[in-house]
GROMACS .gro file of C-alpha atoms in nm:
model
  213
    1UNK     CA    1  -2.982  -1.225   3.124
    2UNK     CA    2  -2.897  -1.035   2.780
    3UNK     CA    3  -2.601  -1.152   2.603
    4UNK     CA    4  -2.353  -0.885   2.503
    5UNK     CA    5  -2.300  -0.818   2.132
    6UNK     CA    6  -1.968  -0.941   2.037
    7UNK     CA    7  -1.770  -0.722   1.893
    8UNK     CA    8  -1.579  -0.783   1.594
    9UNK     CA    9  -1.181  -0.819   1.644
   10UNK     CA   10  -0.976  -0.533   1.537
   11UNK     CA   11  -0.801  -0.598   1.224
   12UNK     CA   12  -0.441  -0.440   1.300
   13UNK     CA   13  -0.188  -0.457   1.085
   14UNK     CA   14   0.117  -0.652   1.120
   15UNK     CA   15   0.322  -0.673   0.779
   16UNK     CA   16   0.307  -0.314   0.562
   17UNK     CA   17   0.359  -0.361   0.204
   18UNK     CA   18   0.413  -0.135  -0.069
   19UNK     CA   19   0.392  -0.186  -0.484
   20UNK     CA   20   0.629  -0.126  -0.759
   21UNK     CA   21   0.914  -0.237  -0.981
   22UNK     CA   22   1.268  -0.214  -0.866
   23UNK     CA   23   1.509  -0.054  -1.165
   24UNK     CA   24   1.576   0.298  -1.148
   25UNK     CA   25   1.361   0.382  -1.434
   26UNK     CA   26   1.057   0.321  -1.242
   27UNK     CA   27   1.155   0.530  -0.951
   28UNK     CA   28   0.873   0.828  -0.873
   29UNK     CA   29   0.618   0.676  -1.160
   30UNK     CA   30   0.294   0.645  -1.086
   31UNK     CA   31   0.270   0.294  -1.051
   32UNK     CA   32   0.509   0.283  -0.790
   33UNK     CA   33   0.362   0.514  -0.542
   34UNK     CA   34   0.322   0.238  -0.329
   35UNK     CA   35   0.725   0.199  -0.317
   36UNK     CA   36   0.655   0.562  -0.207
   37UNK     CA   37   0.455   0.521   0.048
   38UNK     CA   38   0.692   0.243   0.262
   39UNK     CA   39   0.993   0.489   0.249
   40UNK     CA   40   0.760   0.732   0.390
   41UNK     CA   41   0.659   0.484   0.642
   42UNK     CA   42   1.032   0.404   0.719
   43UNK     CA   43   1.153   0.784   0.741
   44UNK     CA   44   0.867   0.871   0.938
   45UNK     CA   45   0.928   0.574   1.207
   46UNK     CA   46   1.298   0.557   1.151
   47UNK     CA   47   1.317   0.209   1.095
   48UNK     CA   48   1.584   0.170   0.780
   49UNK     CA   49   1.495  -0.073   0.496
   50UNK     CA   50   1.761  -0.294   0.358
   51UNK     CA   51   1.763  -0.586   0.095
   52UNK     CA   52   1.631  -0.931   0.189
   53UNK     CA   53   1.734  -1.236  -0.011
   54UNK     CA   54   1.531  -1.458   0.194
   55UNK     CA   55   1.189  -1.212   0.142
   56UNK     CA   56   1.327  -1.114  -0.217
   57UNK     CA   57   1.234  -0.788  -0.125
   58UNK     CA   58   1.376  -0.433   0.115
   59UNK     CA   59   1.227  -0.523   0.444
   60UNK     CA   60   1.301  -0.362   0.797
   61UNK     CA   61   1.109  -0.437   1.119
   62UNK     CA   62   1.081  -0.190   1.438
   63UNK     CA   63   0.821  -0.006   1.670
   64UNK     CA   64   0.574   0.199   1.525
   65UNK     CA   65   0.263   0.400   1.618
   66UNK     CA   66   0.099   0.244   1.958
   67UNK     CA   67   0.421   0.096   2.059
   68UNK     CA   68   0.340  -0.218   1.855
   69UNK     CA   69   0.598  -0.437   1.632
   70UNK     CA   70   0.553  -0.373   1.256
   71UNK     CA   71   0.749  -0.467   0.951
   72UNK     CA   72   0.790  -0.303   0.602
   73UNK     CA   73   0.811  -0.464   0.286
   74UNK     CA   74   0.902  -0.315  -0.102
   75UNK     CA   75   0.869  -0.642  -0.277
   76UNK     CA   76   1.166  -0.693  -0.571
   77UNK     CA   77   1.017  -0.975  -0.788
   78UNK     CA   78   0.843  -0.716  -1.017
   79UNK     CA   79   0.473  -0.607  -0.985
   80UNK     CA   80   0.334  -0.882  -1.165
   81UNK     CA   81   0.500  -1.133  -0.881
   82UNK     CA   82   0.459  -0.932  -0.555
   83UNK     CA   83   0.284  -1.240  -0.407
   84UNK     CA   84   0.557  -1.414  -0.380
   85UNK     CA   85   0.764  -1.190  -0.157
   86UNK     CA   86   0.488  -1.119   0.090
   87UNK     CA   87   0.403  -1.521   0.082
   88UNK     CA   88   0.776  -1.569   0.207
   89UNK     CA   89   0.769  -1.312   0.481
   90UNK     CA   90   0.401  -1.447   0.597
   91UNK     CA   91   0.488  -1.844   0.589
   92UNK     CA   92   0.839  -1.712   0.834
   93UNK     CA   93   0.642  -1.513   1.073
   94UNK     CA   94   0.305  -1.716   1.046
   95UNK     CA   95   0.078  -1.402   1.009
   96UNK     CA   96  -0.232  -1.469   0.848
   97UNK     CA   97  -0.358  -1.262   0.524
   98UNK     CA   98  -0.557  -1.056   0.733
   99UNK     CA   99  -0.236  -0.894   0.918
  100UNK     CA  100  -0.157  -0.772   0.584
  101UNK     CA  101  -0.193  -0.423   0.447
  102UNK     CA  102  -0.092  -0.317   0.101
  103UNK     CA  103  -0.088  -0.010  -0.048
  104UNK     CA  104  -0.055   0.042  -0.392
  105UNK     CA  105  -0.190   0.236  -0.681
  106UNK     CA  106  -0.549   0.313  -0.850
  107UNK     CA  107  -0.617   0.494  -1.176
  108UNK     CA  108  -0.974   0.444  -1.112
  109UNK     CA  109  -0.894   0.677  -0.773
  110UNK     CA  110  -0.827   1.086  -0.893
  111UNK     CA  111  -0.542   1.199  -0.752
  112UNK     CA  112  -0.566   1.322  -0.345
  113UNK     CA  113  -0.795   1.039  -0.348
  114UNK     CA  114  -0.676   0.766  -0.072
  115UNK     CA  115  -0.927   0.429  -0.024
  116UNK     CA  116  -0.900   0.226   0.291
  117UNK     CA  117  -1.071  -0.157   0.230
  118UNK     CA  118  -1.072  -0.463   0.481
  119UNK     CA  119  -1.086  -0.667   0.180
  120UNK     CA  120  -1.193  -0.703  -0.206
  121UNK     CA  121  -1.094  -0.815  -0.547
  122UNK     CA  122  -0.769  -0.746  -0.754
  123UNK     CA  123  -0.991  -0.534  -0.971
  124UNK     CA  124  -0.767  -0.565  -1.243
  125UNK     CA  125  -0.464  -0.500  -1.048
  126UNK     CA  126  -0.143  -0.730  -1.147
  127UNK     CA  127  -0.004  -0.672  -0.829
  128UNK     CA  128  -0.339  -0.755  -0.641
  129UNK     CA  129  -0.391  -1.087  -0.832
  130UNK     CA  130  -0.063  -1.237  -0.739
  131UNK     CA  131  -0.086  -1.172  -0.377
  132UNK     CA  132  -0.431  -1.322  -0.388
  133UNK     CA  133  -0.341  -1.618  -0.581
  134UNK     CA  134  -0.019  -1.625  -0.289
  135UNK     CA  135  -0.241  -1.573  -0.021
  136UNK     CA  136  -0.523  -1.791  -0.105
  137UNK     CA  137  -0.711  -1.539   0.024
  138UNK     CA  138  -0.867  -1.168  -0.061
  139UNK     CA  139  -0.957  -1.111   0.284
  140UNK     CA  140  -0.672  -0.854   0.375
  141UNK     CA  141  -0.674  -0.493   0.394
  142UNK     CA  142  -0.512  -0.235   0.141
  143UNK     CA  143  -0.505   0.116   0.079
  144UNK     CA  144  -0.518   0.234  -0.263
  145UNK     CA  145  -0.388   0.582  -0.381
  146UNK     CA  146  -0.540   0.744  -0.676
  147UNK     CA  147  -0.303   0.833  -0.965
  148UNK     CA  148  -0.626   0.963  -1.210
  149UNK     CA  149  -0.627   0.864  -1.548
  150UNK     CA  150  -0.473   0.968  -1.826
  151UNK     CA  151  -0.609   1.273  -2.038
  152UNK     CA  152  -0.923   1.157  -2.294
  153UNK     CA  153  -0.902   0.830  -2.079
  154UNK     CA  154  -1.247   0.726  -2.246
  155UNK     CA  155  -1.095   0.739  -2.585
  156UNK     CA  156  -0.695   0.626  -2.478
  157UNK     CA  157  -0.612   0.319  -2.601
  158UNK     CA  158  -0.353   0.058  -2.389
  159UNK     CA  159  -0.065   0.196  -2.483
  160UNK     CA  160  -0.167   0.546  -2.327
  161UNK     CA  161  -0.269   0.396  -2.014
  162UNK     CA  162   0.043   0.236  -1.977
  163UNK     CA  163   0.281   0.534  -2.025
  164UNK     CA  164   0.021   0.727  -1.773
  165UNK     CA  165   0.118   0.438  -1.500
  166UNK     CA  166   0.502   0.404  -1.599
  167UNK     CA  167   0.502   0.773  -1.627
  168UNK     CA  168   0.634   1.011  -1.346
  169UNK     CA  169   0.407   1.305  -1.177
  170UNK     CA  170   0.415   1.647  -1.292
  171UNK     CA  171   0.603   1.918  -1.055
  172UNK     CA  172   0.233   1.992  -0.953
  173UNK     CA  173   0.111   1.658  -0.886
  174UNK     CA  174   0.443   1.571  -0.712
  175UNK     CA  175   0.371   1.844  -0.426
  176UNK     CA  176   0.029   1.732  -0.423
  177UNK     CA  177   0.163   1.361  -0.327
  178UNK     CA  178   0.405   1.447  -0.097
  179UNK     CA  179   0.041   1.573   0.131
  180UNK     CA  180  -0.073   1.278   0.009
  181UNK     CA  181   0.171   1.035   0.158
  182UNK     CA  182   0.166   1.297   0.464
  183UNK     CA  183  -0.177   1.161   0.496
  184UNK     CA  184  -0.134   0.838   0.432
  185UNK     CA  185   0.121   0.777   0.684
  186UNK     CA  186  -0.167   0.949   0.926
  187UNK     CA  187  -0.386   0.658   0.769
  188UNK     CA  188  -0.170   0.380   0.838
  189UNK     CA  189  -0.094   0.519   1.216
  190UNK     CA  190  -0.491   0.518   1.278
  191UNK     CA  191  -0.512   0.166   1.154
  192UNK     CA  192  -0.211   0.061   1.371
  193UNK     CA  193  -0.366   0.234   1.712
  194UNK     CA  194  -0.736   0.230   1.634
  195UNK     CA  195  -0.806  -0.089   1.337
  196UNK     CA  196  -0.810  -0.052   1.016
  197UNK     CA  197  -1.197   0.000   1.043
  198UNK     CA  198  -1.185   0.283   1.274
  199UNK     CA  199  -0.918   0.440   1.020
  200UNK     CA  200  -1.168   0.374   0.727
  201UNK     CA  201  -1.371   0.658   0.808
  202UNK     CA  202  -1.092   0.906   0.808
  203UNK     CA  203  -0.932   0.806   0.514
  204UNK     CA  204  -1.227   0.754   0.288
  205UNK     CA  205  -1.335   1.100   0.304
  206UNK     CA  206  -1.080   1.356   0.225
  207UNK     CA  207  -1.019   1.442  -0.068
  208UNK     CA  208  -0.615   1.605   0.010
  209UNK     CA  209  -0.573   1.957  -0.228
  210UNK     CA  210  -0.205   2.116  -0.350
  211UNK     CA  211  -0.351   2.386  -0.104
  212UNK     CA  212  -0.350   2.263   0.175
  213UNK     CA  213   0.040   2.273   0.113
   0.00000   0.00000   0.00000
């Protein structure tokens, strides 16, 4: 008798998280396009987000894509502590790490660049290290959204590369991102129905151009 491969279990997403800093004066910078990318989550699947003490964080929960239960998360503790608002929605629902997507930001990504992962390091990522060190765990999935880097990046010094992250999108690059969320809601919906595996192949290999708009 021949035993049947066993195939690996679908990695679906339960808990959708995206980075940033609350305060108006980070609102449409670079580094919070993951902040971005949740409100286009929650418009798209009309589930509102409103303030959470208890998650210190905007959180909402509803149906989405494939009829399943999902919840959205825009943790408030500040970039650098993100961790600890997904650790307090995981340890009250019980979902393990691996229910977990973030999405967040990459300067090592160009811009209409999207990168779906089942797992990895921070990679020098704030954000990424504290949800690791939360999580015990690097074994979750995240999609990363390329915000380029900055002009002359090989000769730009800290300073420069923070401005390019705190800094907001050009009128150009703006309409580019607004495809790019487009596509990343697309992303997210594949992972929901399909795994985020199946959705890897998709999302890893466009590149998304201003015309296409």
């Amino acid at each position: 008798m021949i035993e049947a491969v066993k195939q690996p279990a679908l990695v679906i997403p339960q808990l959708i998280v995206g980075l940033g800093n609350p305060e108006p004066k980070y609102d449409q910078t670079r580094h919070n396009i993951g902040f971005a990318a949740i409100d286009a989550l929650s418009r798209f699947w009309k589930i509102p987000l409103a303030e959470n003490r208890k998650f210190q964080g905007e959180y909402s929960e509803g149906i989405a894509a494939g009829g399943g239960k999902i919840r959205l998360l825009k943790p408030l503790t500040y970039m650098n502590r993100s961790g600890q608002s997904i650790q307090a929605v995981t340890s009250w629902y019980k979902l393990p790490p691996g229910s977990v997507l973030v999405i967040y930001d990459d300067m090592d990504l160009p811009l209409g660049k999207t990168r779906l992962r089942l797992s990895g390091s921070a990679g020098g990522h704030n954000g990424m290290k504290s949800i690791i060190a939360h999580l015990n765990s690097q074994d979750f999935p995240r999609l990363r959204i390329g915000i380029g880097k900055p002009k002359g990046a090989a000769n730009s010094d800290d300073s420069e590369t923070v401005s390019h992250v705190l800094g907001r999108f050009s009128g150009a690059e703006t309409k580019l991102m607004s495809l790019v969320l487009e596509f990343v809601v697309e992303c997210v919906e594949l992972s929901l129905k399909q795994g985020v595996e199946k959705a890897m192949n998709r999302c890893n290999s466009r590149t998304i151009d201003v015309s296409e708009g």
